[in-house]
Amino acid sequence: MNKKIILFIITTLMVVSLFAKSLEREANELGVQAETKYNNKEYSEAGKVFEQAIAKFNEAVKTDGIPMDDAKVDRWLELAFNAYFNGKNFESAIRVLNIRAERNPSDYKIVNYQSIIYSKYLKQPLKAIEILTKFDAQKRSFKVEKKIAGLYVKAEDFENALKWYEKAYELRQDSGVIKNIAALNLKLNRKVEAVNAYEDFLQTNPKESVLIKTYRNMAKLYEDMNDNANAIKYYEKSNNLKYQKAVSLLLVGKYYDMENYDKAQSHIKKILNDDKGNADAIYYRALINYDTGNKDAAKTDFQKISTDPKYAGTAKKFIESIESE
């Protein structure tokens, strides 16, 4: 071959090589395009271009021998997921998440997103449970086991929900979890187990703030069991540790229904010391005064709440009845 022709070919190849884009450069340009689309809220398109950028970069690693940049790929995958999620393309979002989970199998944040998308958006709670269970098998986690239990509750599989709440309780003696264990036992008609769950928890000597909530939860449990005496007992225990207006109001109603007016009045006094214009407390005080024959005091109280939307109609009728006597 003529030397001039060979020289021309070599020169041409060098020029083409000089101006040809490398695969890495193409990948980076696609990454920039994808971010532009993302910033312009073209979410589904942005997700596709991010995936193209990743594919091109992987090709560059394989073909050109450039080093893998895990940080860059992970960032593009995260942005691709965000783009698909914001664009409500949940099938693509989960596909990208699955890739991210393979690359970072110990990252709970990724697994949590997977479970949320499967359970909430793709309506596949069992798939969410499968993913979380597999993750928990690597290293047990209180929050993961609690989440699995919650998903079983939503699926109305109460036996498995109870099993996973009990597993979570093994890792952390948590008052919220014990509440769920008791509630599930009650739902499964295991009243003794429900009560025992709380009793066992009390043996752990929880701190006062937790004890306040636990006593209140126990009271609600006994209410659900139609055991009014124990419900009152534990509401009182909770309120004795820390005054709670809502609990005092609840007790006022219970004591009034039992015609235990002295107890009802003691809680009414606490409420009105804290909140002088509390219409609920004034209403019950008016009822007690009316029932015990102190009609003038009852009328005065009914007049105080005669403009309250909740009690106006009832108060007016009582006032009219008193005035007609």
Short mmCIF file of N, CA and C in Angstrom, two decimals, residues 117-276:
data_model
loop_
_atom_site.label_atom_id
_atom_site.label_comp_id
_atom_site.label_asym_id
_atom_site.label_seq_id
_atom_site.Cartn_x
_atom_site.Cartn_y
_atom_site.Cartn_z
N ILE A 117 -43.13 0.96 49.44
CA ILE A 117 -43.68 0.96 48.08
C ILE A 117 -44.49 -0.29 47.81
N TYR A 118 -43.97 -1.45 48.24
CA TYR A 118 -44.73 -2.69 48.01
C TYR A 118 -46.05 -2.68 48.77
N SER A 119 -46.02 -2.23 50.03
CA SER A 119 -47.24 -2.31 50.85
C SER A 119 -48.23 -1.19 50.54
N LYS A 120 -47.74 0.03 50.38
CA LYS A 120 -48.63 1.18 50.24
C LYS A 120 -49.03 1.47 48.80
N TYR A 121 -48.08 1.39 47.89
CA TYR A 121 -48.34 1.83 46.51
C TYR A 121 -48.61 0.68 45.54
N LEU A 122 -47.96 -0.46 45.74
CA LEU A 122 -48.18 -1.60 44.85
C LEU A 122 -49.16 -2.61 45.45
N LYS A 123 -49.61 -2.33 46.69
CA LYS A 123 -50.61 -3.17 47.36
C LYS A 123 -50.17 -4.63 47.43
N GLN A 124 -48.90 -4.81 47.79
CA GLN A 124 -48.35 -6.17 47.94
C GLN A 124 -47.71 -6.29 49.33
N PRO A 125 -48.54 -6.28 50.39
CA PRO A 125 -47.97 -6.31 51.75
C PRO A 125 -47.15 -7.56 52.03
N LEU A 126 -47.54 -8.69 51.44
CA LEU A 126 -46.78 -9.92 51.69
C LEU A 126 -45.37 -9.84 51.10
N LYS A 127 -45.24 -9.14 49.98
CA LYS A 127 -43.90 -8.94 49.39
C LYS A 127 -43.07 -8.06 50.30
N ALA A 128 -43.70 -7.03 50.87
CA ALA A 128 -43.00 -6.15 51.82
C ALA A 128 -42.54 -6.95 53.03
N ILE A 129 -43.41 -7.82 53.54
CA ILE A 129 -43.05 -8.66 54.69
C ILE A 129 -41.89 -9.59 54.34
N GLU A 130 -41.94 -10.15 53.13
CA GLU A 130 -40.87 -11.06 52.69
C GLU A 130 -39.51 -10.36 52.69
N ILE A 131 -39.48 -9.14 52.17
CA ILE A 131 -38.23 -8.38 52.09
C ILE A 131 -37.71 -8.05 53.50
N LEU A 132 -38.60 -7.59 54.36
CA LEU A 132 -38.20 -7.23 55.73
C LEU A 132 -37.74 -8.46 56.52
N THR A 133 -38.44 -9.58 56.32
CA THR A 133 -38.07 -10.81 57.03
C THR A 133 -36.68 -11.28 56.61
N LYS A 134 -36.40 -11.20 55.32
CA LYS A 134 -35.08 -11.58 54.81
C LYS A 134 -34.00 -10.67 55.39
N PHE A 135 -34.29 -9.38 55.47
CA PHE A 135 -33.34 -8.42 56.02
C PHE A 135 -33.10 -8.70 57.50
N ASP A 136 -34.19 -8.99 58.24
CA ASP A 136 -34.07 -9.24 59.67
C ASP A 136 -33.29 -10.51 59.97
N ALA A 137 -33.32 -11.46 59.02
CA ALA A 137 -32.60 -12.72 59.22
C ALA A 137 -31.09 -12.50 59.26
N GLN A 138 -30.61 -11.43 58.60
CA GLN A 138 -29.18 -11.13 58.62
C GLN A 138 -28.73 -10.68 60.00
N LYS A 139 -29.55 -9.80 60.60
CA LYS A 139 -29.27 -9.28 61.93
C LYS A 139 -30.57 -8.76 62.51
N ARG A 140 -31.03 -9.36 63.61
CA ARG A 140 -32.33 -9.00 64.16
C ARG A 140 -32.38 -7.53 64.56
N SER A 141 -33.52 -6.90 64.28
CA SER A 141 -33.70 -5.47 64.55
C SER A 141 -35.08 -5.24 65.14
N PHE A 142 -35.13 -4.49 66.25
CA PHE A 142 -36.41 -4.17 66.89
C PHE A 142 -37.35 -3.45 65.93
N LYS A 143 -36.84 -2.43 65.25
CA LYS A 143 -37.73 -1.63 64.39
C LYS A 143 -38.23 -2.43 63.19
N VAL A 144 -37.39 -3.35 62.69
CA VAL A 144 -37.81 -4.17 61.55
C VAL A 144 -38.88 -5.16 61.99
N GLU A 145 -38.67 -5.82 63.13
CA GLU A 145 -39.65 -6.81 63.60
C GLU A 145 -40.97 -6.14 63.98
N LYS A 146 -40.88 -4.95 64.53
CA LYS A 146 -42.10 -4.19 64.84
C LYS A 146 -42.84 -3.81 63.56
N LYS A 147 -42.09 -3.46 62.53
CA LYS A 147 -42.70 -3.09 61.24
C LYS A 147 -43.37 -4.30 60.59
N ILE A 148 -42.71 -5.45 60.67
CA ILE A 148 -43.29 -6.67 60.12
C ILE A 148 -44.62 -6.97 60.82
N ALA A 149 -44.62 -6.85 62.15
CA ALA A 149 -45.84 -7.08 62.92
C ALA A 149 -46.96 -6.15 62.47
N GLY A 150 -46.61 -4.86 62.28
CA GLY A 150 -47.60 -3.89 61.85
C GLY A 150 -48.20 -4.22 60.49
N LEU A 151 -47.36 -4.73 59.58
CA LEU A 151 -47.85 -5.13 58.26
C LEU A 151 -48.80 -6.33 58.35
N TYR A 152 -48.49 -7.25 59.25
CA TYR A 152 -49.40 -8.38 59.45
C TYR A 152 -50.74 -7.91 60.03
N VAL A 153 -50.70 -6.90 60.89
CA VAL A 153 -51.95 -6.36 61.42
C VAL A 153 -52.80 -5.79 60.28
N LYS A 154 -52.16 -5.03 59.38
CA LYS A 154 -52.89 -4.46 58.24
C LYS A 154 -53.47 -5.55 57.35
N ALA A 155 -52.74 -6.67 57.26
CA ALA A 155 -53.23 -7.79 56.46
C ALA A 155 -54.24 -8.64 57.23
N GLU A 156 -54.54 -8.24 58.48
CA GLU A 156 -55.48 -8.92 59.37
C GLU A 156 -55.05 -10.37 59.65
N ASP A 157 -53.74 -10.58 59.64
CA ASP A 157 -53.18 -11.87 60.05
C ASP A 157 -52.68 -11.68 61.49
N PHE A 158 -53.60 -11.78 62.44
CA PHE A 158 -53.31 -11.40 63.81
C PHE A 158 -52.38 -12.39 64.52
N GLU A 159 -52.45 -13.65 64.15
CA GLU A 159 -51.55 -14.64 64.75
C GLU A 159 -50.09 -14.30 64.44
N ASN A 160 -49.81 -14.04 63.17
CA ASN A 160 -48.43 -13.69 62.79
C ASN A 160 -48.03 -12.32 63.33
N ALA A 161 -48.99 -11.40 63.40
CA ALA A 161 -48.71 -10.08 63.98
C ALA A 161 -48.27 -10.24 65.43
N LEU A 162 -49.01 -11.05 66.18
CA LEU A 162 -48.68 -11.29 67.58
C LEU A 162 -47.29 -11.93 67.70
N LYS A 163 -47.01 -12.89 66.85
CA LYS A 163 -45.70 -13.57 66.86
C LYS A 163 -44.57 -12.56 66.69
N TRP A 164 -44.72 -11.63 65.75
CA TRP A 164 -43.63 -10.69 65.46
C TRP A 164 -43.53 -9.59 66.51
N TYR A 165 -44.67 -9.19 67.10
CA TYR A 165 -44.59 -8.24 68.21
C TYR A 165 -43.88 -8.87 69.41
N GLU A 166 -44.14 -10.15 69.63
CA GLU A 166 -43.47 -10.85 70.73
C GLU A 166 -41.97 -10.98 70.47
N LYS A 167 -41.61 -11.20 69.20
CA LYS A 167 -40.19 -11.25 68.83
C LYS A 167 -39.54 -9.88 69.09
N ALA A 168 -40.23 -8.82 68.68
CA ALA A 168 -39.70 -7.46 68.89
C ALA A 168 -39.54 -7.17 70.38
N TYR A 169 -40.50 -7.64 71.17
CA TYR A 169 -40.45 -7.41 72.62
C TYR A 169 -39.25 -8.10 73.26
N GLU A 170 -38.81 -9.23 72.67
CA GLU A 170 -37.61 -9.91 73.16
C GLU A 170 -36.39 -8.98 73.08
N LEU A 171 -36.38 -8.14 72.05
CA LEU A 171 -35.23 -7.26 71.83
C LEU A 171 -35.33 -5.97 72.64
N ARG A 172 -36.57 -5.50 72.86
CA ARG A 172 -36.74 -4.27 73.63
C ARG A 172 -38.08 -4.30 74.36
N GLN A 173 -38.05 -4.14 75.67
CA GLN A 173 -39.28 -4.15 76.47
C GLN A 173 -39.96 -2.79 76.34
N ASP A 174 -40.68 -2.64 75.26
CA ASP A 174 -41.26 -1.36 74.87
C ASP A 174 -42.75 -1.32 75.22
N SER A 175 -43.18 -0.18 75.79
CA SER A 175 -44.58 -0.08 76.23
C SER A 175 -45.56 -0.10 75.06
N GLY A 176 -45.16 0.49 73.93
CA GLY A 176 -46.03 0.48 72.76
C GLY A 176 -46.23 -0.93 72.22
N VAL A 177 -45.16 -1.70 72.21
CA VAL A 177 -45.23 -3.08 71.72
C VAL A 177 -46.09 -3.92 72.66
N ILE A 178 -45.90 -3.74 73.97
CA ILE A 178 -46.70 -4.54 74.91
C ILE A 178 -48.18 -4.19 74.79
N LYS A 179 -48.47 -2.94 74.47
CA LYS A 179 -49.86 -2.54 74.24
C LYS A 179 -50.44 -3.32 73.06
N ASN A 180 -49.65 -3.44 71.98
CA ASN A 180 -50.12 -4.17 70.80
C ASN A 180 -50.27 -5.66 71.08
N ILE A 181 -49.35 -6.21 71.88
CA ILE A 181 -49.44 -7.63 72.25
C ILE A 181 -50.74 -7.88 73.03
N ALA A 182 -51.02 -7.00 73.98
CA ALA A 182 -52.24 -7.14 74.78
C ALA A 182 -53.48 -6.99 73.91
N ALA A 183 -53.46 -6.00 73.01
CA ALA A 183 -54.62 -5.75 72.15
C ALA A 183 -54.88 -6.93 71.21
N LEU A 184 -53.80 -7.50 70.68
CA LEU A 184 -53.95 -8.65 69.77
C LEU A 184 -54.46 -9.88 70.52
N ASN A 185 -53.95 -10.09 71.73
CA ASN A 185 -54.46 -11.20 72.53
C ASN A 185 -55.95 -11.04 72.80
N LEU A 186 -56.36 -9.80 73.07
CA LEU A 186 -57.77 -9.55 73.32
C LEU A 186 -58.58 -9.79 72.05
N LYS A 187 -58.05 -9.35 70.91
CA LYS A 187 -58.74 -9.56 69.63
C LYS A 187 -58.89 -11.06 69.33
N LEU A 188 -57.89 -11.83 69.76
CA LEU A 188 -57.92 -13.28 69.56
C LEU A 188 -58.65 -13.99 70.70
N ASN A 189 -59.32 -13.18 71.54
CA ASN A 189 -60.13 -13.69 72.66
C ASN A 189 -59.28 -14.43 73.69
N ARG A 190 -58.08 -13.92 73.92
CA ARG A 190 -57.19 -14.49 74.94
C ARG A 190 -57.03 -13.45 76.05
N LYS A 191 -58.06 -13.30 76.85
CA LYS A 191 -58.10 -12.23 77.85
C LYS A 191 -57.02 -12.40 78.91
N VAL A 192 -56.82 -13.60 79.34
CA VAL A 192 -55.81 -13.85 80.37
C VAL A 192 -54.43 -13.47 79.86
N GLU A 193 -54.13 -13.87 78.62
CA GLU A 193 -52.84 -13.53 78.02
C GLU A 193 -52.67 -12.02 77.87
N ALA A 194 -53.78 -11.35 77.56
CA ALA A 194 -53.73 -9.90 77.40
C ALA A 194 -53.33 -9.22 78.71
N VAL A 195 -53.96 -9.63 79.78
CA VAL A 195 -53.65 -9.06 81.09
C VAL A 195 -52.23 -9.44 81.52
N ASN A 196 -51.87 -10.70 81.30
CA ASN A 196 -50.54 -11.17 81.69
C ASN A 196 -49.43 -10.41 80.98
N ALA A 197 -49.69 -10.01 79.74
CA ALA A 197 -48.68 -9.26 78.98
C ALA A 197 -48.33 -7.98 79.72
N TYR A 198 -49.35 -7.28 80.20
CA TYR A 198 -49.09 -6.04 80.95
C TYR A 198 -48.46 -6.33 82.31
N GLU A 199 -48.94 -7.35 82.97
CA GLU A 199 -48.40 -7.68 84.28
C GLU A 199 -46.91 -8.02 84.19
N ASP A 200 -46.55 -8.76 83.13
CA ASP A 200 -45.13 -9.11 82.93
C ASP A 200 -44.31 -7.86 82.66
N PHE A 201 -44.91 -6.95 81.92
CA PHE A 201 -44.19 -5.71 81.61
C PHE A 201 -43.95 -4.88 82.87
N LEU A 202 -44.92 -4.86 83.75
CA LEU A 202 -44.77 -4.09 85.00
C LEU A 202 -43.63 -4.64 85.86
N GLN A 203 -43.32 -5.92 85.70
CA GLN A 203 -42.23 -6.53 86.46
C GLN A 203 -40.86 -6.03 86.02
N THR A 204 -40.82 -5.36 84.87
CA THR A 204 -39.54 -4.82 84.39
C THR A 204 -39.21 -3.48 85.02
N ASN A 205 -40.08 -3.00 85.93
CA ASN A 205 -39.89 -1.71 86.61
C ASN A 205 -39.65 -0.56 85.63
N PRO A 206 -40.61 -0.32 84.75
CA PRO A 206 -40.43 0.77 83.78
C PRO A 206 -40.37 2.13 84.47
N LYS A 207 -39.74 3.08 83.81
CA LYS A 207 -39.65 4.42 84.40
C LYS A 207 -41.04 5.06 84.47
N GLU A 208 -41.15 6.10 85.28
CA GLU A 208 -42.46 6.67 85.60
C GLU A 208 -43.23 7.11 84.35
N SER A 209 -42.55 7.76 83.40
CA SER A 209 -43.25 8.26 82.21
C SER A 209 -43.86 7.10 81.42
N VAL A 210 -43.17 5.98 81.40
CA VAL A 210 -43.67 4.79 80.71
C VAL A 210 -44.80 4.16 81.53
N LEU A 211 -44.66 4.19 82.84
CA LEU A 211 -45.66 3.61 83.73
C LEU A 211 -47.00 4.35 83.60
N ILE A 212 -46.93 5.66 83.46
CA ILE A 212 -48.15 6.47 83.29
C ILE A 212 -48.92 5.99 82.07
N LYS A 213 -48.21 5.82 80.97
CA LYS A 213 -48.84 5.37 79.72
C LYS A 213 -49.32 3.92 79.85
N THR A 214 -48.53 3.09 80.52
CA THR A 214 -48.89 1.68 80.66
C THR A 214 -50.17 1.51 81.47
N TYR A 215 -50.27 2.23 82.60
CA TYR A 215 -51.49 2.16 83.40
C TYR A 215 -52.71 2.60 82.57
N ARG A 216 -52.51 3.64 81.78
CA ARG A 216 -53.62 4.12 80.94
C ARG A 216 -54.01 3.07 79.90
N ASN A 217 -53.01 2.42 79.33
CA ASN A 217 -53.28 1.36 78.35
C ASN A 217 -53.98 0.17 79.01
N MET A 218 -53.56 -0.15 80.23
CA MET A 218 -54.21 -1.25 80.96
C MET A 218 -55.67 -0.91 81.25
N ALA A 219 -55.91 0.33 81.61
CA ALA A 219 -57.28 0.76 81.88
C ALA A 219 -58.15 0.58 80.63
N LYS A 220 -57.59 0.97 79.47
CA LYS A 220 -58.34 0.82 78.22
C LYS A 220 -58.59 -0.66 77.92
N LEU A 221 -57.60 -1.49 78.21
CA LEU A 221 -57.77 -2.92 78.01
C LEU A 221 -58.93 -3.44 78.85
N TYR A 222 -58.97 -3.03 80.12
CA TYR A 222 -60.06 -3.49 80.98
C TYR A 222 -61.40 -2.94 80.52
N GLU A 223 -61.40 -1.73 79.97
CA GLU A 223 -62.63 -1.19 79.40
C GLU A 223 -63.12 -2.08 78.27
N ASP A 224 -62.20 -2.48 77.40
CA ASP A 224 -62.56 -3.35 76.28
C ASP A 224 -63.07 -4.70 76.76
N MET A 225 -62.65 -5.09 77.97
CA MET A 225 -63.11 -6.35 78.56
C MET A 225 -64.37 -6.15 79.40
N ASN A 226 -64.91 -4.92 79.40
CA ASN A 226 -66.10 -4.56 80.19
C ASN A 226 -65.87 -4.77 81.69
N ASP A 227 -64.62 -4.59 82.12
CA ASP A 227 -64.28 -4.68 83.54
C ASP A 227 -64.09 -3.25 84.05
N ASN A 228 -65.21 -2.63 84.44
CA ASN A 228 -65.18 -1.21 84.79
C ASN A 228 -64.37 -0.94 86.05
N ALA A 229 -64.44 -1.84 87.01
CA ALA A 229 -63.73 -1.63 88.27
C ALA A 229 -62.22 -1.54 88.05
N ASN A 230 -61.67 -2.47 87.28
CA ASN A 230 -60.24 -2.43 87.00
C ASN A 230 -59.87 -1.29 86.06
N ALA A 231 -60.78 -0.95 85.16
CA ALA A 231 -60.52 0.19 84.28
C ALA A 231 -60.33 1.45 85.12
N ILE A 232 -61.24 1.68 86.06
CA ILE A 232 -61.14 2.85 86.94
C ILE A 232 -59.87 2.79 87.78
N LYS A 233 -59.57 1.60 88.30
CA LYS A 233 -58.38 1.43 89.13
C LYS A 233 -57.11 1.89 88.40
N TYR A 234 -56.98 1.48 87.14
CA TYR A 234 -55.74 1.82 86.42
C TYR A 234 -55.75 3.23 85.85
N TYR A 235 -56.94 3.76 85.55
CA TYR A 235 -57.00 5.18 85.18
C TYR A 235 -56.57 6.04 86.37
N GLU A 236 -57.00 5.65 87.56
CA GLU A 236 -56.62 6.40 88.77
C GLU A 236 -55.11 6.29 89.00
N LYS A 237 -54.55 5.10 88.81
CA LYS A 237 -53.11 4.92 88.99
C LYS A 237 -52.33 5.82 88.04
N SER A 238 -52.78 5.89 86.80
CA SER A 238 -52.10 6.73 85.82
C SER A 238 -52.20 8.20 86.20
N ASN A 239 -53.40 8.60 86.62
CA ASN A 239 -53.63 10.01 86.96
C ASN A 239 -52.94 10.42 88.25
N ASN A 240 -52.76 9.48 89.15
CA ASN A 240 -52.05 9.78 90.40
C ASN A 240 -50.58 10.07 90.17
N LEU A 241 -50.02 9.43 89.14
CA LEU A 241 -48.62 9.69 88.81
C LEU A 241 -48.46 11.03 88.08
N LYS A 242 -49.45 11.34 87.25
CA LYS A 242 -49.43 12.61 86.52
C LYS A 242 -50.85 12.99 86.15
N TYR A 243 -51.27 14.18 86.59
CA TYR A 243 -52.62 14.64 86.26
C TYR A 243 -52.78 14.77 84.75
N GLN A 244 -53.85 14.17 84.24
CA GLN A 244 -54.18 14.25 82.82
C GLN A 244 -55.65 14.63 82.70
N LYS A 245 -55.92 15.78 82.14
CA LYS A 245 -57.29 16.28 82.09
C LYS A 245 -58.23 15.29 81.41
N ALA A 246 -57.78 14.71 80.31
CA ALA A 246 -58.64 13.78 79.56
C ALA A 246 -59.01 12.57 80.41
N VAL A 247 -58.05 12.10 81.21
CA VAL A 247 -58.32 10.94 82.08
C VAL A 247 -59.28 11.34 83.19
N SER A 248 -59.08 12.52 83.77
CA SER A 248 -60.00 12.98 84.82
C SER A 248 -61.42 13.12 84.29
N LEU A 249 -61.56 13.64 83.08
CA LEU A 249 -62.90 13.77 82.48
C LEU A 249 -63.54 12.40 82.28
N LEU A 250 -62.73 11.47 81.85
CA LEU A 250 -63.24 10.11 81.64
C LEU A 250 -63.71 9.52 82.97
N LEU A 251 -62.92 9.74 84.02
CA LEU A 251 -63.29 9.23 85.34
C LEU A 251 -64.54 9.92 85.88
N VAL A 252 -64.68 11.21 85.61
CA VAL A 252 -65.90 11.93 86.03
C VAL A 252 -67.13 11.23 85.45
N GLY A 253 -67.05 10.90 84.15
CA GLY A 253 -68.18 10.23 83.50
C GLY A 253 -68.47 8.87 84.11
N LYS A 254 -67.42 8.12 84.41
CA LYS A 254 -67.62 6.80 84.98
C LYS A 254 -68.20 6.89 86.39
N TYR A 255 -67.65 7.79 87.20
CA TYR A 255 -68.16 7.92 88.56
C TYR A 255 -69.59 8.45 88.56
N TYR A 256 -69.90 9.34 87.64
CA TYR A 256 -71.27 9.86 87.56
C TYR A 256 -72.25 8.73 87.23
N ASP A 257 -71.88 7.91 86.25
CA ASP A 257 -72.74 6.78 85.87
C ASP A 257 -72.96 5.82 87.02
N MET A 258 -71.96 5.73 87.92
CA MET A 258 -72.06 4.85 89.09
C MET A 258 -72.75 5.55 90.26
N GLU A 259 -73.10 6.83 90.07
CA GLU A 259 -73.69 7.68 91.12
C GLU A 259 -72.76 7.86 92.31
N ASN A 260 -71.45 7.74 92.02
CA ASN A 260 -70.45 8.02 93.04
C ASN A 260 -70.06 9.50 92.88
N TYR A 261 -70.96 10.36 93.39
CA TYR A 261 -70.83 11.78 93.13
C TYR A 261 -69.62 12.41 93.82
N ASP A 262 -69.25 11.90 94.98
CA ASP A 262 -68.09 12.47 95.67
C ASP A 262 -66.82 12.30 94.84
N LYS A 263 -66.63 11.10 94.31
CA LYS A 263 -65.45 10.86 93.46
C LYS A 263 -65.51 11.71 92.19
N ALA A 264 -66.70 11.79 91.62
CA ALA A 264 -66.84 12.60 90.41
C ALA A 264 -66.51 14.06 90.71
N GLN A 265 -67.00 14.56 91.84
CA GLN A 265 -66.76 15.96 92.21
C GLN A 265 -65.27 16.22 92.46
N SER A 266 -64.57 15.24 93.02
CA SER A 266 -63.14 15.46 93.29
C SER A 266 -62.37 15.66 91.98
N HIS A 267 -62.76 14.92 90.94
CA HIS A 267 -62.09 15.09 89.64
C HIS A 267 -62.55 16.37 88.94
N ILE A 268 -63.82 16.71 89.11
CA ILE A 268 -64.32 17.97 88.54
C ILE A 268 -63.53 19.15 89.12
N LYS A 269 -63.27 19.09 90.41
CA LYS A 269 -62.51 20.16 91.07
C LYS A 269 -61.10 20.28 90.49
N LYS A 270 -60.45 19.12 90.26
CA LYS A 270 -59.11 19.13 89.67
C LYS A 270 -59.13 19.76 88.28
N ILE A 271 -60.14 19.39 87.50
CA ILE A 271 -60.23 19.90 86.13
C ILE A 271 -60.44 21.41 86.13
N LEU A 272 -61.35 21.88 86.99
CA LEU A 272 -61.67 23.32 87.01
C LEU A 272 -60.55 24.14 87.65
N ASN A 273 -59.76 23.55 88.49
CA ASN A 273 -58.57 24.25 89.00
C ASN A 273 -57.57 24.49 87.88
N ASP A 274 -57.54 23.55 86.94
CA ASP A 274 -56.61 23.63 85.81
C ASP A 274 -57.22 24.42 84.66
N ASP A 275 -58.54 24.33 84.48
CA ASP A 275 -59.22 24.95 83.34
C ASP A 275 -60.59 25.42 83.82
N LYS A 276 -60.65 26.66 84.31
CA LYS A 276 -61.84 27.17 85.00
C LYS A 276 -63.11 27.14 84.16
#
